[in-house]
Short mmCIF file of C-alpha atoms in Angstrom, two decimals:
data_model
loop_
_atom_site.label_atom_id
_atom_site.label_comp_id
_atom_site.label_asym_id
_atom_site.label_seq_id
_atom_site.Cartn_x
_atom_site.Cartn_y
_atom_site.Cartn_z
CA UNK V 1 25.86 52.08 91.63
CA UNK V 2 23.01 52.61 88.85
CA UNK V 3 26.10 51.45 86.58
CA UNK V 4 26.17 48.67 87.51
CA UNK V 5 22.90 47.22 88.83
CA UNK V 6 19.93 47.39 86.55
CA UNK V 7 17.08 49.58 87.94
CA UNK V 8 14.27 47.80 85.46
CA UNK V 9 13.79 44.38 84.45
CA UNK V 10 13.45 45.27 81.20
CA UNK V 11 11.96 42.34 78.23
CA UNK V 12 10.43 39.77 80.17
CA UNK V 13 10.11 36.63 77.49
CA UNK V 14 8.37 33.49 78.97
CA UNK V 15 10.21 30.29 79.19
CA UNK V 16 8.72 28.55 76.31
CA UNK V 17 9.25 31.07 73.67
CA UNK V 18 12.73 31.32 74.36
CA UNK V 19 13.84 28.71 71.15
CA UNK V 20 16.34 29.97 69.00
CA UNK V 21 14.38 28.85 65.67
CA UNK V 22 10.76 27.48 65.55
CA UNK V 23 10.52 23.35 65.22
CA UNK V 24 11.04 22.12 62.20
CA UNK V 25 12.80 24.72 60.73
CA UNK V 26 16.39 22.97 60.52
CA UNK V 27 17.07 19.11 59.12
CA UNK V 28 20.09 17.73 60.26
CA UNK V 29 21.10 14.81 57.95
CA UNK V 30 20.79 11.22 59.50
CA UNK V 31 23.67 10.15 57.08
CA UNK V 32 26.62 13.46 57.45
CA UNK V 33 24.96 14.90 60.29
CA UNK V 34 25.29 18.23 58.08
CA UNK V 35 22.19 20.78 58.89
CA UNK V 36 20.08 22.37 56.12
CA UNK V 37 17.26 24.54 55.96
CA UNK V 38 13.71 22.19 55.44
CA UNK V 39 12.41 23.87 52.56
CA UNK V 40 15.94 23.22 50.88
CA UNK V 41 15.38 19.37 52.10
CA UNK V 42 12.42 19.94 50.49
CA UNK V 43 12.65 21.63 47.38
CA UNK V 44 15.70 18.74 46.86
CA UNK V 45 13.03 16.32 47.05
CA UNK V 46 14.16 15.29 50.66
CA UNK V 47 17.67 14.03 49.72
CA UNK V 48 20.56 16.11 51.64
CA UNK V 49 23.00 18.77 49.44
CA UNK V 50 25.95 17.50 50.53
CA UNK V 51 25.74 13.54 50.54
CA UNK V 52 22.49 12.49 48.98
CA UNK V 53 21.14 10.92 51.46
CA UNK V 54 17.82 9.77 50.32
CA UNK V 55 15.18 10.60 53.65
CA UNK V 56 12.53 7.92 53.64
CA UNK V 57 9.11 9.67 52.47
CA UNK V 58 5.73 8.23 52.12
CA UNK V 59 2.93 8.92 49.71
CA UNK V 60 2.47 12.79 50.54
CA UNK V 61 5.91 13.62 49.56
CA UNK V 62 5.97 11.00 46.84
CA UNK V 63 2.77 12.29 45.00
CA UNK V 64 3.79 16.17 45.35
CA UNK V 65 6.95 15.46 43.69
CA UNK V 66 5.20 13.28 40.78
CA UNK V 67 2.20 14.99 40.02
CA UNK V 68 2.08 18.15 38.40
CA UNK V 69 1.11 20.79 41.01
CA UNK V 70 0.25 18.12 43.46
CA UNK V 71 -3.19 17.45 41.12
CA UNK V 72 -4.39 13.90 41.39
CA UNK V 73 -8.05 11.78 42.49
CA UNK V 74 -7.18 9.45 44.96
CA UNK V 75 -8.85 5.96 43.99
CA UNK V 76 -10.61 3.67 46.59
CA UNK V 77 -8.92 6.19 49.59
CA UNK V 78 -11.56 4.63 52.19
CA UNK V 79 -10.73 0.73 52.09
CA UNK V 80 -9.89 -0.50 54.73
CA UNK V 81 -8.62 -3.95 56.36
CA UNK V 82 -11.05 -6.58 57.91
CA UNK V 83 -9.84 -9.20 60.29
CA UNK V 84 -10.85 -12.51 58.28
CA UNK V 85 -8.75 -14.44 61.05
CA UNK V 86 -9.55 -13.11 64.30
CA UNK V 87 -5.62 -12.26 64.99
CA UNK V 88 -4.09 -11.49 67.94
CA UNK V 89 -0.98 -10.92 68.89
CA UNK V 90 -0.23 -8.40 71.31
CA UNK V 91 -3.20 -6.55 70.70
CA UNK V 92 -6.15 -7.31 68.23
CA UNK V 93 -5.61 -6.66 64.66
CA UNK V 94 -8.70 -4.53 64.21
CA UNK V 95 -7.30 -2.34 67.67
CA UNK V 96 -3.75 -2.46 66.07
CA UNK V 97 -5.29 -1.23 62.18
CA UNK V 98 -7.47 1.27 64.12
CA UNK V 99 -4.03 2.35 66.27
CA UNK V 100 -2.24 2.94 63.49
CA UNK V 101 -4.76 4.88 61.55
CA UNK V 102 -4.70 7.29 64.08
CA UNK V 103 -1.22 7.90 64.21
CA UNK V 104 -0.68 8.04 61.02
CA UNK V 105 -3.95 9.17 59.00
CA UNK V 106 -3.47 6.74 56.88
CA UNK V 107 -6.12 3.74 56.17
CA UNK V 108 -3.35 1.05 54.58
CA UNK V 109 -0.18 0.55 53.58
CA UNK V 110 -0.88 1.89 50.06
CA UNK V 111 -2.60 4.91 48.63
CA UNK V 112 -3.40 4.87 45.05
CA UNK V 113 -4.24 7.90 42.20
CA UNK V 114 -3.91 9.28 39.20
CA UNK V 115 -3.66 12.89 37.36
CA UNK V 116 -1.23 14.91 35.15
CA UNK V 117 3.02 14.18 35.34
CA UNK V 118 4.81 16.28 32.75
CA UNK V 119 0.78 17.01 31.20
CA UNK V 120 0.51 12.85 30.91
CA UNK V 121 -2.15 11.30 32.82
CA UNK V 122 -0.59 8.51 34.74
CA UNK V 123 -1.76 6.44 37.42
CA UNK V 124 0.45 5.60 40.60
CA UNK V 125 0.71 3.30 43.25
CA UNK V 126 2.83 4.09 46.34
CA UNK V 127 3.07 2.61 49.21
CA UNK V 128 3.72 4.01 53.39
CA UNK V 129 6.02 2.13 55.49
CA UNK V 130 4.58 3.90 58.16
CA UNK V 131 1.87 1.68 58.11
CA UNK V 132 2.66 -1.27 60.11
CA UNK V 133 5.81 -1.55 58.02
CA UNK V 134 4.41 -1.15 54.76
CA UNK V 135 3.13 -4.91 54.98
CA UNK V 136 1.32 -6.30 52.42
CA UNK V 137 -2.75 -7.05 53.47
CA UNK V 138 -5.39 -7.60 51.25
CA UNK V 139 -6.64 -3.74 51.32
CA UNK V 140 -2.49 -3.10 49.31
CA UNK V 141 -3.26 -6.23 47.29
CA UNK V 142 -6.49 -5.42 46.19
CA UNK V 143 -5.98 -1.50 45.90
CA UNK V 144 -3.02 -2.04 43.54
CA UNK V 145 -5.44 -4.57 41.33
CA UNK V 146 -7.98 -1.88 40.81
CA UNK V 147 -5.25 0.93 40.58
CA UNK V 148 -4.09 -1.49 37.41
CA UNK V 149 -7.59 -1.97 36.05
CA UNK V 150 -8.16 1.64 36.16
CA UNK V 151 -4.66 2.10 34.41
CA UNK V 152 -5.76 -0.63 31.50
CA UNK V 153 -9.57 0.89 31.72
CA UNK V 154 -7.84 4.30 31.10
CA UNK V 155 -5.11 3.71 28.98
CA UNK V 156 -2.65 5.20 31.50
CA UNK V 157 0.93 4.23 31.95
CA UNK V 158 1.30 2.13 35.69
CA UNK V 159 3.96 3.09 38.30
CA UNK V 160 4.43 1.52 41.61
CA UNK V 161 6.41 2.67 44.50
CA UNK V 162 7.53 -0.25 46.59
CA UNK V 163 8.55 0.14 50.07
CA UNK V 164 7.97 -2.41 52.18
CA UNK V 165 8.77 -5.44 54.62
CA UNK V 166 6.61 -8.05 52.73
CA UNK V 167 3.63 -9.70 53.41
CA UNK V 168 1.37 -8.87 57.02
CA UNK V 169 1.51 -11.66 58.91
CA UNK V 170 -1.62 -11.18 60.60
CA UNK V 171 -3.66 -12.09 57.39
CA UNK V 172 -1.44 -15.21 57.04
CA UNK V 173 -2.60 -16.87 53.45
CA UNK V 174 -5.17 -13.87 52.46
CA UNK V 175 -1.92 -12.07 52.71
CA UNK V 176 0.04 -14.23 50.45
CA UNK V 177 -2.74 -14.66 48.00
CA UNK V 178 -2.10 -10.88 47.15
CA UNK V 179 0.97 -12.01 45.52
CA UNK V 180 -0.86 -13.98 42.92
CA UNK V 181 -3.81 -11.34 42.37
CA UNK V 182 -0.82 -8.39 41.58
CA UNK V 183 0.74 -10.15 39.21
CA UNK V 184 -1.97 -11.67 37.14
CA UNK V 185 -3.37 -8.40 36.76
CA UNK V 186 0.33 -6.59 35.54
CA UNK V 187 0.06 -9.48 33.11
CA UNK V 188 -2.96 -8.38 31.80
CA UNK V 189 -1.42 -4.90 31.88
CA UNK V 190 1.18 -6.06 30.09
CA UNK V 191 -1.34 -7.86 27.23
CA UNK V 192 -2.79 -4.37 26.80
CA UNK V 193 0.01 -2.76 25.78
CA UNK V 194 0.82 -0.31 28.75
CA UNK V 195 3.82 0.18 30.27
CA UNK V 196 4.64 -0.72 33.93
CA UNK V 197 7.21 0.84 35.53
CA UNK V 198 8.46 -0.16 39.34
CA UNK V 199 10.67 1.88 41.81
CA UNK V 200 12.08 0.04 44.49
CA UNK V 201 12.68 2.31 47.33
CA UNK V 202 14.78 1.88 51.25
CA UNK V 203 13.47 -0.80 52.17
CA UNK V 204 11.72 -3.37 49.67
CA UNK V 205 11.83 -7.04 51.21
CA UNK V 206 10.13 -10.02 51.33
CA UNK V 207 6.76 -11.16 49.18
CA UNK V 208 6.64 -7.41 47.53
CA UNK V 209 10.13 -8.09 46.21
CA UNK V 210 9.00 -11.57 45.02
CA UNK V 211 5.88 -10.18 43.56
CA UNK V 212 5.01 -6.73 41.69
CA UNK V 213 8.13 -4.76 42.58
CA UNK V 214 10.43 -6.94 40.34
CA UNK V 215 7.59 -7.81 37.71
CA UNK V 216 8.15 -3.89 35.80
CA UNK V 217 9.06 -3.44 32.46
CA UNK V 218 11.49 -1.44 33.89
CA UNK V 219 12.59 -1.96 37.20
CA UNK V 220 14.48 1.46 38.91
CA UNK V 221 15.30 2.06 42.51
CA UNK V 222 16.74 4.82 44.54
CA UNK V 223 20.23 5.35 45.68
CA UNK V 224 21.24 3.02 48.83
CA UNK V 225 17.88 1.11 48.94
CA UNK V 226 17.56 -1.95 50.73
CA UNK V 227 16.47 -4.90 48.30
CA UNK V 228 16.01 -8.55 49.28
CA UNK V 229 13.42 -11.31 50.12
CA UNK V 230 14.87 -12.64 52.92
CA UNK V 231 17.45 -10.35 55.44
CA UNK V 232 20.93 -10.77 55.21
CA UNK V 233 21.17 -12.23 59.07
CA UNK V 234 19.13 -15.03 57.90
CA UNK V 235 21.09 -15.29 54.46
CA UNK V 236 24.45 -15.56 56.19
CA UNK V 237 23.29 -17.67 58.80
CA UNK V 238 21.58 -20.31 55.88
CA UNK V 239 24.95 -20.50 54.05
CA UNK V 240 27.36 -19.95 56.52
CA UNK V 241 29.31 -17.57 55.08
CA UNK V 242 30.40 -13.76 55.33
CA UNK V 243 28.41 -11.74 52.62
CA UNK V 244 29.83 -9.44 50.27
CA UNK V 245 30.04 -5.61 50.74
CA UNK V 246 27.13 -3.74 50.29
CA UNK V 247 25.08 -6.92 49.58
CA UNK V 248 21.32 -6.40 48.70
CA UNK V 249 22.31 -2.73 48.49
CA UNK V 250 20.39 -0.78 44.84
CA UNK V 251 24.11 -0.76 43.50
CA UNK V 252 24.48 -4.26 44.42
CA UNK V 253 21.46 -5.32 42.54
CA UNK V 254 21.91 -3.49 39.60
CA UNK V 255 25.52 -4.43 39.28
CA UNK V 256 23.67 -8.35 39.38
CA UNK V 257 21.32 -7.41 36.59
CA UNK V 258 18.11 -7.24 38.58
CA UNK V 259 17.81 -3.34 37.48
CA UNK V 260 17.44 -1.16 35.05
CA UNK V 261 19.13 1.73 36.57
CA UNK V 262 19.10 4.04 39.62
CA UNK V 263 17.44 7.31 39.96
CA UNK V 264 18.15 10.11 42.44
CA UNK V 265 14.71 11.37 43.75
CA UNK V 266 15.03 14.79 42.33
CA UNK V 267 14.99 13.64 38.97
CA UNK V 268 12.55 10.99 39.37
CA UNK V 269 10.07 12.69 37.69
CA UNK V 270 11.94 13.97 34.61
CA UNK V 271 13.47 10.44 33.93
CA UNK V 272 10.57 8.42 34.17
CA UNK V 273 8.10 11.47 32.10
CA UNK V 274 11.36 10.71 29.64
CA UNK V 275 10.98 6.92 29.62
CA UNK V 276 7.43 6.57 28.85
CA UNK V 277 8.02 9.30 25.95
CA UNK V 278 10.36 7.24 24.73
CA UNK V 279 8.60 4.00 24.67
CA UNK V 280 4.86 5.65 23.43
#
C-alpha cells in the first residue's frame, strides 16, 4: 500500500509563494498580445519586438534613454501648483494636486533637466501624463520657461517631450496664459541661435498642440501618436462628416506636412544627437 499512498508530506510551500514567475517579470503587449521578457521591453526602449508598439512612458524612462548613463540635474524639481481660483470640482484642487502627488511621486505634469546626450550637454523638457493627464498648469508653463532660459543662459540645444491632454481646467485663464509665456520665450530661443527640437508623443492634444509642441524647428513624433487640438468625436460631430482613416494619427500628420519625420523610440537618441550635429 506504501506504493501507492505517500507516508510523508514531503515540500510544504505556502500559498503565496506558489507563482510561477515573480511580478513583473513578463510584459505582454497591449497591441499583439505577444509576451516578452521586461528587461527586453526595456532594453528596446519599451516598444514590443514583434509589432512596435510604442508603451506610453513618462519622464523616468524618457530621461534614462536620453541621457548618457542616466546623468542629469533636475531644474526647479520642487515647484509646485497653487490654487489661484479656489477650484472645486469633485474634490479641491489642492486635495486633488496633493492626491496625485502621492500616487505618482511626481510634483507636476513636467519635470525638467539637463546633462550629457552623446557627450553634448542638452537640456530637456518632458512631460508625465500620469499627472492629471499631463494638463497644462502654470507649474508646466512656467517650468518649461525657465528650462528655456537655462537652455539660452547655457547655450544648450532645447528638446521638449509633449504628451498631453491640453490645458488644466482647474486654473482656467492662468492655464491658458501658459500658452503665450512658452512661446515667447522659444522665440527668444530662437533669436539666440539655439535649436529647438519637439517630440510629439501618444497623446498630444489640445492647447500643448496649439502652443510649444508644434512651435520646434523640427517637429518629430513617435510611431502611432495621437495628435490633435480638438478630439475627433467633436471634429466629426462639427462637420458632419465621417473622418478619414487613421486621422490625427503621427502618419497622418506627417503625410499633411505638420512633421518633420517619425522616430521609433530606440533610436531617438541617435537621430536627434545626429540632428543637432548636423545643424551646429
Amino acid at each position: 500500500m506504501s506504493w501507492f499512498i505517500r507516508k510523508d508530506k514531503g515540500i510544504q510551500t505556502p500559498t503565496e509563494l506558489k507563482r510561477e514567475a515573480p511580478d513583473g517579470l513578463w510584459y505582454q503587449c497591449p497591441s499583439c498580445k505577444q509576451v516578452m521578457h521586461t528587461r527586453e521591453h526595456k532594453l528596446n526602449a519599451y516598444t514590443c519586438v514583434h509589432c512596435n508598439y510604442h508603451e506610453k512612458i513618462g519622464s523616468d524612462a524618457y530621461f534614462s534613454i536620453l541621457f548618457d548613463d542616466n546623468q542629469f540635474t533636475e531644474l526647479d524639481e520642487k515647484m509646485m501648483s497653487a490654487d489661484p481660483l479656489s477650484f472645486t470640482d469633485t474634490k479641491k484642487y489642492p486635495d486633488r494636486v496633493r492626491a496625485t502627488i502621492g500616487k505618482t511621486g511626481l510634483r507636476d505634469a513636467v519635470r525638467t533637466a539637463h546633462g550629457p546626450m552623446e557627450e553634448t550637454e542638452i537640456t530637456i523638457a518632458c512631460m508625465d501624463f500620469n499627472f492629471i493627464g499631463g494638463s497644462m498648469g502654470s507649474v508646466v508653463g512656467e517650468k518649461i520657461a525657465r528650462a528655456i532660459d537655462y537652455a539660452i543662459a547655457n547655450r544648450t540645444p532645447f528638446l521638449m517631450i509633449s504628451r498631453s491632454g491640453g490645458a488644466r481646467m482647474m486654473e482656467a485663464g492662468f492655464s491658458l496664459m501658459q500658452m503665450a509665456k512658452t512661446s515667447a520665450k522659444l522665440a527668444r530661443l530662437s533669436e539666440a541661435g539655439l535649436p529647438y527640437i519637439s517630440l510629439l508623443t501618444d497623446p498630444t492634444t489640445g492647447g500643448v498642440t496649439a502652443s510649444y509642441a508644434m512651435l520646434g524647428d523640427f517637429n518629430i513624433a513617435e510611431p502611432g501618436a495621437l495628435i490633435g487640438f480638438a478630439g475627433p468625436r467633436v471634429i466629426r460631430e462639427t462637420i458632419g462628416k465621417d473622418l478619414p482613416k487613421g486621422f490625427q494619427s503621427a502618419e497622418f500628420v506627417l503625410e499633411h506636412g505638420f512633421l518633420d519625420f517619425i522616430v521609433d523610440r530606440k533610436d531617438l537618441k541617435d537621430k536627434v544627437a545626429c540632428l543637432l550635429k548636423l545643424i551646429k
